[in-house]
Amino acid sequence: MFKSRSEGNVVYKCTVRLLEDLDVLECEFQPHHKGSFLLDYVCEQLEITEKDYFGLRFVDSAKQRHWLDLAKTIIKQVKDVDPLVLSFRVKFYPADPLRLTNNGKLMLYQQLKRDLRHGRLYCSAGEAAALGALIVQDELGDYDAETHTGDYVSSLKIALRQSEQLEKKAMELHQKREPGQEAVAVYDEFVGIARSLETYGIDPHPVKDHRGTQLYLGINFSGISTFAAGRRTQHFRWPEVHKINFEGKMFIIHLAYSEDRREVKKHTVGFKCPSGAACRYVWRCSIEQMLFFTLPTSQHASVVSGGGFFSWGTKFRYSGRTERELMSEALQALRQQKLNNTSPSKRKAQSVPATPSSPQGDLAEIRKSRYSSLPRSTMSEPLGGCGDHMASSVYCTDNPLPTLETVSEEARKTNGESNDHLSDYYFRDSFDHSSSESGFTAANSANAIGDHHHRHGGATSAGGHHPHLHHHHRQAYTTDNIPALAMHSVTNHAASIIQQQNASNSAKNAKKFSLVQAFVPSFVFVVVVLIVSAIYILETDSELFAPMRNWPEMICLRYQYYQPLKEFLAKKFGAIF
């Protein structure tokens, strides 16, 4: 990291590596600049309009990768990174990649080509040959028998495990292609094949299951998947994911789904990551992917807390737009372009119901054909069924969920329930204000009546603050026919109101005091019971608690906290005695 002082301002310099290994971009930023400033600058230089799908990634001093947070200052995130080098990458692989335009589609093509070369885009030999032929077409152009002789593909890097058989198959497919094809058509064909693969948009994270089997965890627009030997073994769709958290090195997924759409079943799946930092990175990637592809708008995003009961926890607030917002903006721009291209007479005709020949009918067809493959599942709108053509390969997986241990947990709170709590809070708040204000008015009225009863002569001058009371008081003091019993009853009524108010205040104070006294012993009792129960479950050999000892939370509790604490106490007391 480099910095220079000029006119009292500190300027930091960094290097951004682009999707092509030899392409770099030198950037500068100041201490107050946030991550969005740097991403906007890079996308502006590359002329990318769909910048929400991209991000900047860096590696810290502990060799752990991180995505640059766009809502936080840059210098606080990379203060330990020297030299400061960031990589420009596709962060959110779109569900409909053909929707990207111009340089955005080019960057996605370069990213997928990079994934194929590094082994992340895992595919069969035939699919690798088809993708390789498109790479040859893009880099060498149309086949020319005079120029392309011998093993002309061997000079190109196509795949991670590139063999002679793969090169020969790629050359055969390249020679059969029609000449004169545009580069955009090549990009579309390449992206279309990559989109149909199970490893599309997957950045594999090494994890281990409860048996210790080495797996790779992948997260994309459809959900969370596990891979073994390059093949997907499990797939948890976003509508089935109820909660995501972590505990130490354990990454935990809470599932809630219904097989027959009647009874909701709940399962918990845990995966052990190499380190705690890697586990937090996987958790954050999962949260970002889920919110980006499922939330209708970024305004619905709330602060998400990670970490379990026995860890400090991590909070994350999503920043940026969601894919549905991008789709809405694109649709709005298409509608505006359609309106601008129509004549004034046609604009007037749009007020009638849409017909197949009207612009609204065209727009509906565009919406149906263009966005039918996009995921329609949100946290508030569960996916009712699977889309057709390409989306069916991802959403409608044939891999059944494994038999997992059931845990009891609260059902997920819906948006409607949170609104009910919010409205209930405002109702109680307004009710408390109105009650206190009415009590204050009644007390003042009673005091005013008592003062007028004792003073007799000052009724006319004291009634200016209460016009209604002034009228009645003047009648009371100018008429001699009012018996003394009436005045005595008024005084008793005022005294009773004051006494009731004092009694209610003392009752509230007594209630609060008793609540505190009851809460502290109850809390201590519950904590003691939980600790004793956990120790008993971990130490006993009873088969009754065997399923509980295999829970991911209990396994993490044993190896992360209980066993080290037990060894420490044994050494401590062993040295004393």
Short mmCIF file of N, CA and C in Angstrom, two decimals, residues 176-263:
data_model
loop_
_atom_site.label_atom_id
_atom_site.label_comp_id
_atom_site.label_asym_id
_atom_site.label_seq_id
_atom_site.Cartn_x
_atom_site.Cartn_y
_atom_site.Cartn_z
N LYS A 176 -15.90 -27.17 -37.78
CA LYS A 176 -17.26 -27.33 -38.28
C LYS A 176 -18.12 -26.08 -38.12
N ARG A 177 -17.61 -25.07 -37.45
CA ARG A 177 -18.41 -23.87 -37.21
C ARG A 177 -18.55 -23.05 -38.49
N GLU A 178 -19.68 -22.37 -38.60
CA GLU A 178 -19.93 -21.53 -39.77
C GLU A 178 -19.09 -20.26 -39.67
N PRO A 179 -18.45 -19.86 -40.75
CA PRO A 179 -17.62 -18.64 -40.71
C PRO A 179 -18.49 -17.38 -40.67
N GLY A 180 -17.86 -16.31 -40.26
CA GLY A 180 -18.53 -15.01 -40.22
C GLY A 180 -19.41 -14.78 -39.02
N GLN A 181 -19.25 -15.57 -37.97
CA GLN A 181 -20.07 -15.41 -36.78
C GLN A 181 -19.54 -14.26 -35.93
N GLU A 182 -20.45 -13.43 -35.43
CA GLU A 182 -20.05 -12.28 -34.61
C GLU A 182 -19.61 -12.73 -33.23
N ALA A 183 -18.84 -11.86 -32.58
CA ALA A 183 -18.31 -12.19 -31.25
C ALA A 183 -19.41 -12.29 -30.22
N VAL A 184 -20.46 -11.45 -30.33
CA VAL A 184 -21.56 -11.49 -29.37
C VAL A 184 -22.28 -12.83 -29.42
N ALA A 185 -22.43 -13.39 -30.60
CA ALA A 185 -23.07 -14.69 -30.73
C ALA A 185 -22.24 -15.78 -30.07
N VAL A 186 -20.91 -15.67 -30.17
CA VAL A 186 -20.02 -16.63 -29.51
C VAL A 186 -20.16 -16.52 -28.00
N TYR A 187 -20.22 -15.28 -27.46
CA TYR A 187 -20.40 -15.08 -26.02
C TYR A 187 -21.72 -15.68 -25.54
N ASP A 188 -22.77 -15.43 -26.30
CA ASP A 188 -24.08 -15.95 -25.90
C ASP A 188 -24.10 -17.47 -25.88
N GLU A 189 -23.49 -18.10 -26.86
CA GLU A 189 -23.47 -19.56 -26.90
C GLU A 189 -22.64 -20.13 -25.76
N PHE A 190 -21.51 -19.51 -25.49
CA PHE A 190 -20.65 -19.97 -24.40
C PHE A 190 -21.37 -19.83 -23.05
N VAL A 191 -21.96 -18.67 -22.82
CA VAL A 191 -22.65 -18.41 -21.55
C VAL A 191 -23.86 -19.33 -21.40
N GLY A 192 -24.56 -19.61 -22.51
CA GLY A 192 -25.72 -20.50 -22.45
C GLY A 192 -25.34 -21.91 -22.04
N ILE A 193 -24.21 -22.42 -22.57
CA ILE A 193 -23.76 -23.76 -22.17
C ILE A 193 -23.32 -23.77 -20.71
N ALA A 194 -22.59 -22.74 -20.30
CA ALA A 194 -22.12 -22.67 -18.91
C ALA A 194 -23.29 -22.55 -17.94
N ARG A 195 -24.34 -21.83 -18.34
CA ARG A 195 -25.50 -21.64 -17.46
C ARG A 195 -26.21 -22.96 -17.17
N SER A 196 -26.15 -23.91 -18.08
CA SER A 196 -26.85 -25.19 -17.89
C SER A 196 -26.08 -26.14 -16.99
N LEU A 197 -24.85 -25.80 -16.59
CA LEU A 197 -24.05 -26.68 -15.75
C LEU A 197 -24.40 -26.47 -14.28
N GLU A 198 -24.22 -27.54 -13.49
CA GLU A 198 -24.50 -27.45 -12.05
C GLU A 198 -23.50 -26.58 -11.33
N THR A 199 -22.30 -26.43 -11.87
CA THR A 199 -21.25 -25.64 -11.22
C THR A 199 -21.23 -24.19 -11.71
N TYR A 200 -22.27 -23.75 -12.37
CA TYR A 200 -22.33 -22.37 -12.84
C TYR A 200 -22.42 -21.42 -11.64
N GLY A 201 -21.52 -20.45 -11.59
CA GLY A 201 -21.53 -19.47 -10.51
C GLY A 201 -21.05 -20.01 -9.19
N ILE A 202 -20.36 -21.15 -9.19
CA ILE A 202 -19.93 -21.78 -7.95
C ILE A 202 -18.47 -21.43 -7.67
N ASP A 203 -18.22 -20.93 -6.46
CA ASP A 203 -16.86 -20.74 -5.97
C ASP A 203 -16.68 -21.76 -4.84
N PRO A 204 -16.00 -22.88 -5.08
CA PRO A 204 -16.00 -23.98 -4.11
C PRO A 204 -15.26 -23.63 -2.82
N HIS A 205 -15.91 -23.93 -1.68
CA HIS A 205 -15.32 -23.75 -0.36
C HIS A 205 -15.07 -25.13 0.25
N PRO A 206 -13.85 -25.46 0.62
CA PRO A 206 -13.57 -26.79 1.20
C PRO A 206 -14.16 -26.92 2.60
N VAL A 207 -14.95 -27.96 2.83
CA VAL A 207 -15.56 -28.25 4.13
C VAL A 207 -15.55 -29.76 4.35
N LYS A 208 -15.94 -30.16 5.56
CA LYS A 208 -16.09 -31.57 5.90
C LYS A 208 -17.44 -31.78 6.56
N ASP A 209 -18.07 -32.92 6.26
CA ASP A 209 -19.36 -33.22 6.88
C ASP A 209 -19.13 -33.88 8.24
N HIS A 210 -20.22 -34.37 8.87
CA HIS A 210 -20.10 -34.94 10.21
C HIS A 210 -19.34 -36.26 10.21
N ARG A 211 -19.15 -36.89 9.05
CA ARG A 211 -18.36 -38.11 8.96
C ARG A 211 -16.89 -37.83 8.67
N GLY A 212 -16.54 -36.57 8.43
CA GLY A 212 -15.17 -36.22 8.10
C GLY A 212 -14.86 -36.32 6.63
N THR A 213 -15.88 -36.50 5.79
CA THR A 213 -15.69 -36.60 4.34
C THR A 213 -15.41 -35.22 3.74
N GLN A 214 -14.41 -35.16 2.89
CA GLN A 214 -14.06 -33.89 2.25
C GLN A 214 -15.09 -33.54 1.19
N LEU A 215 -15.69 -32.35 1.32
CA LEU A 215 -16.68 -31.85 0.38
C LEU A 215 -16.31 -30.44 -0.03
N TYR A 216 -17.02 -29.95 -1.02
CA TYR A 216 -16.88 -28.56 -1.43
C TYR A 216 -18.26 -27.93 -1.45
N LEU A 217 -18.36 -26.78 -0.81
CA LEU A 217 -19.62 -26.07 -0.68
C LEU A 217 -19.70 -24.99 -1.76
N GLY A 218 -20.79 -24.95 -2.48
CA GLY A 218 -21.00 -23.97 -3.54
C GLY A 218 -22.28 -23.19 -3.34
N ILE A 219 -22.24 -21.90 -3.62
CA ILE A 219 -23.39 -21.02 -3.41
C ILE A 219 -23.61 -20.22 -4.68
N ASN A 220 -24.83 -20.26 -5.19
CA ASN A 220 -25.17 -19.44 -6.36
C ASN A 220 -26.61 -18.98 -6.26
N PHE A 221 -27.19 -18.55 -7.37
CA PHE A 221 -28.52 -17.94 -7.35
C PHE A 221 -29.62 -18.90 -6.93
N SER A 222 -29.41 -20.21 -7.06
CA SER A 222 -30.46 -21.18 -6.76
C SER A 222 -30.43 -21.67 -5.32
N GLY A 223 -29.29 -21.60 -4.66
CA GLY A 223 -29.21 -22.08 -3.29
C GLY A 223 -27.80 -22.52 -2.95
N ILE A 224 -27.70 -23.43 -1.98
CA ILE A 224 -26.43 -23.95 -1.48
C ILE A 224 -26.32 -25.40 -1.89
N SER A 225 -25.17 -25.77 -2.43
CA SER A 225 -24.95 -27.14 -2.92
C SER A 225 -23.66 -27.68 -2.35
N THR A 226 -23.59 -29.00 -2.24
CA THR A 226 -22.36 -29.68 -1.86
C THR A 226 -21.90 -30.53 -3.03
N PHE A 227 -20.58 -30.59 -3.21
CA PHE A 227 -19.99 -31.31 -4.33
C PHE A 227 -18.94 -32.27 -3.80
N ALA A 228 -18.92 -33.45 -4.38
CA ALA A 228 -17.91 -34.46 -4.09
C ALA A 228 -17.47 -35.07 -5.41
N ALA A 229 -16.16 -35.05 -5.65
CA ALA A 229 -15.60 -35.56 -6.91
C ALA A 229 -16.21 -34.87 -8.12
N GLY A 230 -16.49 -33.58 -8.01
CA GLY A 230 -17.00 -32.80 -9.14
C GLY A 230 -18.47 -32.96 -9.40
N ARG A 231 -19.19 -33.72 -8.59
CA ARG A 231 -20.62 -33.92 -8.80
C ARG A 231 -21.40 -33.42 -7.59
N ARG A 232 -22.58 -32.87 -7.87
CA ARG A 232 -23.40 -32.33 -6.79
C ARG A 232 -24.06 -33.47 -6.03
N THR A 233 -23.89 -33.46 -4.72
CA THR A 233 -24.46 -34.50 -3.86
C THR A 233 -25.70 -34.01 -3.12
N GLN A 234 -25.76 -32.73 -2.78
CA GLN A 234 -26.91 -32.15 -2.08
C GLN A 234 -27.18 -30.77 -2.65
N HIS A 235 -28.44 -30.39 -2.60
CA HIS A 235 -28.82 -29.07 -3.08
C HIS A 235 -29.94 -28.55 -2.20
N PHE A 236 -29.70 -27.43 -1.54
CA PHE A 236 -30.68 -26.80 -0.66
C PHE A 236 -31.12 -25.49 -1.32
N ARG A 237 -32.34 -25.48 -1.82
CA ARG A 237 -32.85 -24.29 -2.51
C ARG A 237 -33.14 -23.19 -1.50
N TRP A 238 -33.08 -21.95 -1.95
CA TRP A 238 -33.28 -20.81 -1.06
C TRP A 238 -34.64 -20.84 -0.36
N PRO A 239 -35.74 -21.26 -1.00
CA PRO A 239 -37.00 -21.33 -0.26
C PRO A 239 -36.97 -22.32 0.90
N GLU A 240 -36.06 -23.30 0.85
CA GLU A 240 -35.98 -24.28 1.93
C GLU A 240 -35.08 -23.83 3.07
N VAL A 241 -34.24 -22.84 2.83
CA VAL A 241 -33.28 -22.38 3.84
C VAL A 241 -34.00 -21.45 4.80
N HIS A 242 -34.11 -21.88 6.04
CA HIS A 242 -34.80 -21.09 7.07
C HIS A 242 -33.86 -20.12 7.76
N LYS A 243 -32.63 -20.54 8.01
CA LYS A 243 -31.67 -19.71 8.74
C LYS A 243 -30.27 -20.21 8.44
N ILE A 244 -29.31 -19.29 8.45
CA ILE A 244 -27.90 -19.62 8.25
C ILE A 244 -27.10 -18.96 9.36
N ASN A 245 -26.31 -19.74 10.07
CA ASN A 245 -25.43 -19.17 11.08
C ASN A 245 -24.18 -20.02 11.19
N PHE A 246 -23.31 -19.66 12.11
CA PHE A 246 -22.07 -20.40 12.30
C PHE A 246 -21.72 -20.40 13.77
N GLU A 247 -20.91 -21.37 14.14
CA GLU A 247 -20.44 -21.50 15.52
C GLU A 247 -19.00 -21.97 15.48
N GLY A 248 -18.06 -21.05 15.71
CA GLY A 248 -16.66 -21.41 15.60
C GLY A 248 -16.30 -21.74 14.16
N LYS A 249 -15.89 -23.00 13.92
CA LYS A 249 -15.57 -23.46 12.58
C LYS A 249 -16.75 -24.14 11.91
N MET A 250 -17.87 -24.24 12.60
CA MET A 250 -19.03 -24.99 12.09
C MET A 250 -20.00 -24.06 11.36
N PHE A 251 -20.21 -24.33 10.09
CA PHE A 251 -21.19 -23.60 9.27
C PHE A 251 -22.49 -24.40 9.30
N ILE A 252 -23.59 -23.76 9.74
CA ILE A 252 -24.84 -24.45 10.02
C ILE A 252 -25.94 -23.90 9.14
N ILE A 253 -26.71 -24.81 8.52
CA ILE A 253 -27.85 -24.46 7.68
C ILE A 253 -29.09 -25.05 8.32
N HIS A 254 -30.08 -24.21 8.61
CA HIS A 254 -31.36 -24.66 9.15
C HIS A 254 -32.37 -24.70 8.00
N LEU A 255 -32.94 -25.88 7.79
CA LEU A 255 -33.86 -26.09 6.68
C LEU A 255 -35.28 -26.26 7.20
N ALA A 256 -36.22 -25.80 6.42
CA ALA A 256 -37.66 -25.97 6.70
C ALA A 256 -38.36 -26.14 5.37
N TYR A 257 -38.85 -27.34 5.10
CA TYR A 257 -39.49 -27.63 3.82
C TYR A 257 -40.59 -28.65 4.05
N SER A 258 -41.48 -28.77 3.09
CA SER A 258 -42.60 -29.70 3.18
C SER A 258 -42.59 -30.58 1.94
N GLU A 259 -42.65 -31.89 2.16
CA GLU A 259 -42.64 -32.82 1.03
C GLU A 259 -44.01 -32.93 0.39
N ASP A 260 -45.06 -32.98 1.21
CA ASP A 260 -46.42 -33.10 0.68
C ASP A 260 -47.20 -31.81 0.79
N ARG A 261 -46.50 -30.69 1.09
CA ARG A 261 -47.11 -29.36 1.21
C ARG A 261 -48.13 -29.29 2.34
N ARG A 262 -48.01 -30.17 3.30
CA ARG A 262 -48.91 -30.15 4.45
C ARG A 262 -48.12 -29.97 5.74
N GLU A 263 -47.22 -30.89 5.98
CA GLU A 263 -46.43 -30.86 7.21
C GLU A 263 -45.05 -30.30 6.92
#
